[in-house]
Short mmCIF file of C-alpha atoms and ligand atoms in Angstrom, two decimals:
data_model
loop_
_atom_site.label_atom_id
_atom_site.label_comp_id
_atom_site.label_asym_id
_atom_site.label_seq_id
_atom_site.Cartn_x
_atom_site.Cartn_y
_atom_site.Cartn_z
CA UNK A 18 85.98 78.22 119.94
CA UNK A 19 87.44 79.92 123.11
CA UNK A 20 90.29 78.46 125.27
CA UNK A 21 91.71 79.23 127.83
CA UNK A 22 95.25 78.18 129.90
CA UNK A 23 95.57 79.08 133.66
CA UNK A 24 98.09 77.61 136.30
CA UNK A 25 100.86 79.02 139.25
CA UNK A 26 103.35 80.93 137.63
CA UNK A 27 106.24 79.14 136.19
CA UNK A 28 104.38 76.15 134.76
CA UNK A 29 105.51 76.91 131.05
CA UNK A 30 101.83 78.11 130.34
CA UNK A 31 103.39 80.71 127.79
CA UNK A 32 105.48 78.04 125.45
CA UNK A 33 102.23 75.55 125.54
CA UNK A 34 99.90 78.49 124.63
CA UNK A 35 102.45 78.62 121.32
CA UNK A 36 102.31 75.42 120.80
CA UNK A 37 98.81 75.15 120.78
CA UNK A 38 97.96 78.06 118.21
CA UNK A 39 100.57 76.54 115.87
CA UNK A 40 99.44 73.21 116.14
CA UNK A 41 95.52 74.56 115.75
CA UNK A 42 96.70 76.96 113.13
CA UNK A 43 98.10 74.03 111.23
CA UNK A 44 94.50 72.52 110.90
CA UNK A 45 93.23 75.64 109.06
CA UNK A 46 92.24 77.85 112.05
CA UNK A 47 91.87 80.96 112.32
CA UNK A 48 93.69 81.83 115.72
CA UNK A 49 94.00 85.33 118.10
CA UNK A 50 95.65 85.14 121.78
CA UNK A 51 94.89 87.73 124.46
CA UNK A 52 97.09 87.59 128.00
CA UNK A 53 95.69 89.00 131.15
CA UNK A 54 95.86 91.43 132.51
CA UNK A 55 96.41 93.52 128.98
CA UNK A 56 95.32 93.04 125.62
CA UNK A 57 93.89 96.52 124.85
CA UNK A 58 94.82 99.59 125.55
CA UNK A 59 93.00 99.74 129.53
CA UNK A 60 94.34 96.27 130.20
CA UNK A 61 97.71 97.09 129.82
CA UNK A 62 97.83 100.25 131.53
CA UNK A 63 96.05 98.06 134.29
CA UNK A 64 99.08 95.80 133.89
CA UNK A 65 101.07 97.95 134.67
CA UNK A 66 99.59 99.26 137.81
CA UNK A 67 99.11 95.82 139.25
CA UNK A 68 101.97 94.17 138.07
CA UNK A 69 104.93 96.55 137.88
CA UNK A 70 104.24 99.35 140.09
CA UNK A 71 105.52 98.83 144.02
CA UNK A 72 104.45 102.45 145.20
CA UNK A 73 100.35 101.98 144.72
CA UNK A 74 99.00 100.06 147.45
CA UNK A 75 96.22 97.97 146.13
CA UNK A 76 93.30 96.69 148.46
CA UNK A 77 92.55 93.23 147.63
CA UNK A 78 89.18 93.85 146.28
CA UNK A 79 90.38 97.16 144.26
CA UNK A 80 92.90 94.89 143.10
CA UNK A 81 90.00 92.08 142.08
CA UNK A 82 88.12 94.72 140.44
CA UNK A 83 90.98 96.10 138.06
CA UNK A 84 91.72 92.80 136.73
CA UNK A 85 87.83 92.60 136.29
CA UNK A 86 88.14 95.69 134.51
CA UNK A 87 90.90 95.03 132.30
CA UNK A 88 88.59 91.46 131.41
CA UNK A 89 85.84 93.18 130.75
CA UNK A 90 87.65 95.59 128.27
CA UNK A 91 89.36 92.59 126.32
CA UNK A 92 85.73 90.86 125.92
CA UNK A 93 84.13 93.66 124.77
CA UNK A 94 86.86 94.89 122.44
CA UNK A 95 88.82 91.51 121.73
CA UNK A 96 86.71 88.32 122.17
CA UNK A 97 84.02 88.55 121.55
CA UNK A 98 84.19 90.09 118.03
CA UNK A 99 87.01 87.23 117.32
CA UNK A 100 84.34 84.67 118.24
CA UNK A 101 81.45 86.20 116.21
CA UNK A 102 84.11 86.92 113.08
CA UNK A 103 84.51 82.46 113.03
CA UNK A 104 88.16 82.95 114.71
CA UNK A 105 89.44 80.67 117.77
CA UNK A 106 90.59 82.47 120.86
CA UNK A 107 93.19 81.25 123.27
CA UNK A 108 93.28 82.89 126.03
CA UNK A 109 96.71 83.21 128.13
CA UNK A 110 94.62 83.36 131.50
CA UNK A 111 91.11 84.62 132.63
CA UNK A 112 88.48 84.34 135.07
CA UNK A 113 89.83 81.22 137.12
CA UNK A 114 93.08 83.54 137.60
CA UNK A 115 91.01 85.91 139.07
CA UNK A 116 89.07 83.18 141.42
CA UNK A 117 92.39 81.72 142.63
CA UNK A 118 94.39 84.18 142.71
CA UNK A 119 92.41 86.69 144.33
CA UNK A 120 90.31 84.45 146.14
CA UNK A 121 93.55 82.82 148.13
CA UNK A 122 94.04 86.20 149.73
CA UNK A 123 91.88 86.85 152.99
CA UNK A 124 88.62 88.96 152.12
CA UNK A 125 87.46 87.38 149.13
CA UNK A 126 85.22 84.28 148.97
CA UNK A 127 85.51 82.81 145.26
CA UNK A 128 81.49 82.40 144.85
CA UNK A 129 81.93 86.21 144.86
CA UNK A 130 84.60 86.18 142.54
CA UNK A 131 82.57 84.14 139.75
CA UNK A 132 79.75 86.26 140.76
CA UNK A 133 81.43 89.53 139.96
CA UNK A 134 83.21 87.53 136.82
CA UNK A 135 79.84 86.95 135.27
CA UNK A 136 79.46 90.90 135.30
CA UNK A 137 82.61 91.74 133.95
CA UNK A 138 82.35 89.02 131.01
CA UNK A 139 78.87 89.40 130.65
CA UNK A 140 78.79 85.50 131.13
CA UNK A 141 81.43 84.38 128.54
CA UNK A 142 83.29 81.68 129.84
CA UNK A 143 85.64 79.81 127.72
CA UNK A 144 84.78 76.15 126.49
CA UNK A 145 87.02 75.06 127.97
CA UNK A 146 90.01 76.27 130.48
CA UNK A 147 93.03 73.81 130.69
CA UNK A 148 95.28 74.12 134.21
CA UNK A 149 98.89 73.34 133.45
CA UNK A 150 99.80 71.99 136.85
CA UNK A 151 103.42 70.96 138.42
CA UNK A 152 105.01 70.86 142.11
CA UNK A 153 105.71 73.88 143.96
CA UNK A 154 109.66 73.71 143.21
CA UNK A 155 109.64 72.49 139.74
CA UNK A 156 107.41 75.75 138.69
CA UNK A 157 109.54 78.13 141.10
CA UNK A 158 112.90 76.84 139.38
CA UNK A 159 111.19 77.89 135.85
CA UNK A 160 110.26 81.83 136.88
CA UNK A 161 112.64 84.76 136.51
CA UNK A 162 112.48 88.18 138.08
CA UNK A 163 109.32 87.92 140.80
CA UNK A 164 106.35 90.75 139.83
CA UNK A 165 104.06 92.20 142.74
CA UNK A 166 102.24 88.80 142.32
CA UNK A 167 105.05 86.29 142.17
CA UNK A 168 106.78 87.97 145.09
CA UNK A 169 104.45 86.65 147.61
CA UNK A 170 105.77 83.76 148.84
CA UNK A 171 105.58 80.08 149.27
CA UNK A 172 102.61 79.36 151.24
CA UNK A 173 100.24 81.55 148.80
CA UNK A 174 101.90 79.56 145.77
CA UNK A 175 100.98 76.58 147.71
CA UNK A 176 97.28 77.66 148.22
CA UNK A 177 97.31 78.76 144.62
CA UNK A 178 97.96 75.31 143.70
CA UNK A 179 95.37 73.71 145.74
CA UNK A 180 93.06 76.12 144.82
CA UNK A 181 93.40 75.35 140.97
CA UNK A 182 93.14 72.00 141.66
CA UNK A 183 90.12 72.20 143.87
CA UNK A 184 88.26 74.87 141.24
CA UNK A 185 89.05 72.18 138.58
CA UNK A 186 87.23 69.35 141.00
CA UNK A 187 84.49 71.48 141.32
CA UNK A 188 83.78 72.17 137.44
CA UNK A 189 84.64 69.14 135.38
CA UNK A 190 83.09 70.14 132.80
CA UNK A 191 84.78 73.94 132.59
CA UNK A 192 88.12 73.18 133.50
CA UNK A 193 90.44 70.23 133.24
CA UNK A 194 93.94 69.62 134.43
CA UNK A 195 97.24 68.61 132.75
CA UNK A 196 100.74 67.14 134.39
CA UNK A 197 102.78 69.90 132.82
CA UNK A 198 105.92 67.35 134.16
CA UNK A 199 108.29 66.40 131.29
CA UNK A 200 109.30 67.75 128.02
CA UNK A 201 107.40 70.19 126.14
CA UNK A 202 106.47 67.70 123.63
CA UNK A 203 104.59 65.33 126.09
CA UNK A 204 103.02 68.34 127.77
CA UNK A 205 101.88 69.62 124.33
CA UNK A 206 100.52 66.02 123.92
CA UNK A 207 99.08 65.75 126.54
CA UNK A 208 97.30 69.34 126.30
CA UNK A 209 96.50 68.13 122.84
CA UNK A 210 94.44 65.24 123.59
CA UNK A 211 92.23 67.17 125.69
CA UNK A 212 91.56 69.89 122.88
CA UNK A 213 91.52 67.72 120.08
CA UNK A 214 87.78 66.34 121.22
CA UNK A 215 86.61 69.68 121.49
CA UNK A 216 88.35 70.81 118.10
CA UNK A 217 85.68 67.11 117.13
CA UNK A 218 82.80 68.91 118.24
CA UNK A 219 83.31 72.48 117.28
CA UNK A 220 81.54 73.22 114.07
CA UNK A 221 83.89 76.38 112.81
P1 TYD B 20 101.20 85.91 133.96
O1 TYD B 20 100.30 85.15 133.06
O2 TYD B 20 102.09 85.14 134.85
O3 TYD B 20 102.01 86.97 133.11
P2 TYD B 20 103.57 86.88 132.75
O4 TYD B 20 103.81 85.48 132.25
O5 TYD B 20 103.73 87.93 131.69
O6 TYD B 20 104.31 87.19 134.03
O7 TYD B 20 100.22 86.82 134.85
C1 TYD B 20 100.69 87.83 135.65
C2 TYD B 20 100.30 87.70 137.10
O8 TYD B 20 98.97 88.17 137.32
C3 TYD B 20 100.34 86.30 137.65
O9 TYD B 20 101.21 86.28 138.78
C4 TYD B 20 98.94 86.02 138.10
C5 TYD B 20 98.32 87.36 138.26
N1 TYD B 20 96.85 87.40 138.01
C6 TYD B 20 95.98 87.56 139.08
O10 TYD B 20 96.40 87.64 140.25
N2 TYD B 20 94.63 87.63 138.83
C7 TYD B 20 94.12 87.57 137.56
O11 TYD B 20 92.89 87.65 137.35
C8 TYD B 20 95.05 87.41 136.47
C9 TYD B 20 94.55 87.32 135.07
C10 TYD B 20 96.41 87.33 136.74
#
């Protein structure tokens, strides 16, 4: 089983992707987590060209293409050998990031961005991608220290947002969305009762 959690920064997708592996690890499974960019040893040298480094300047679609490159590294090296060893994968982002978040910019069109996706993951997508979603301000008042990404203001947040919501309208079946308002309990509920029925129909 692969999963994966997406959303605009600051929408406590790290704590519920915790929760989730315990709480799957506690029914016997066999769970590995990946973040992205990073994961192997490319991604995280990609990481930190894209995330921490001010001095490069990065071209949208160069930028597009590294976190492609860092995905297609942690399929090849990471996923897919968890999947075919029986384990469950959760993955802390992945190709939806790479739709919105490059795809809100100006050049890129996100057909173009799934397109290139289904290169770079040689058409793995995860059974399911849950979008932790919460208002502008309530996310912002969760984030630290902005990275290159985070430091771009409030409109792209705002199209970010949208754009989730809109990729998630679009795909029903691929990606589903949960109010990450409240406590971490009822977000990990909720999160749960979406997983659960998949956990149902997933043989391993
Ligand atoms: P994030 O999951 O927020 O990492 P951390 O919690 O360690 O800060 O991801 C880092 C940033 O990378 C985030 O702002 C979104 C951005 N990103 C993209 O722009 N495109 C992508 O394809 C991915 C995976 C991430």
């Amino acid at each position: 089983m692969f999963l994966s959690l997406d959303g605009i920064d600051g929408v406590g997708k790290s704590t519920q992707l915790q929760l989730l592996v315990e709480k799957l690890q506690q029914l016997g499974r066999e769970v590995i987590t990946c973040r992205e960019p990073g994961s192997t040893q490319l991604g995280e040298s990609i990481r930190k060209i894209l995330l921490n480094d001010w001095e490069t300047p990065i071209d949208v679609v160069s930028e597009m293409l590294l976190y492609m490159a860092s995905r297609a590294q942690l399929v090849q090296e990471v996923i897919m050998p968890a999947l075919e060893r029986g384990q469950t994968v959760i993955a802390d982002r992945y190709l939806l990031a790479s739709v919105v978040y490059q795809g809100c910019g100006d050049r890129l069109d996100t057909d173009s961005i799934w397109d290139v996706g289904r290169v770079a993951t040689g058409g793995l997508l995860p059974d399911l991608t849950l979008v932790l979603d919460l208002p502008l301000d309530e996310a912002a008042s969760r984030l630290g220290e902005p990275d290159r990404i985070e430091s771009r203001g409030d409109a792209y947040r705002e199209a970010l947002r949208k754009e989730f919501l809109s990729e998630a309208e679009n795909r029903p079946q691929q990606i589903q969305v949960v109010d990450a308002r409240g406590t971490k309990d009822e977000v990990a509920d909720r999160i749960w009762s979406v997983v659960e029925k998949i956990v149902e129909s997933d043989a391993r």
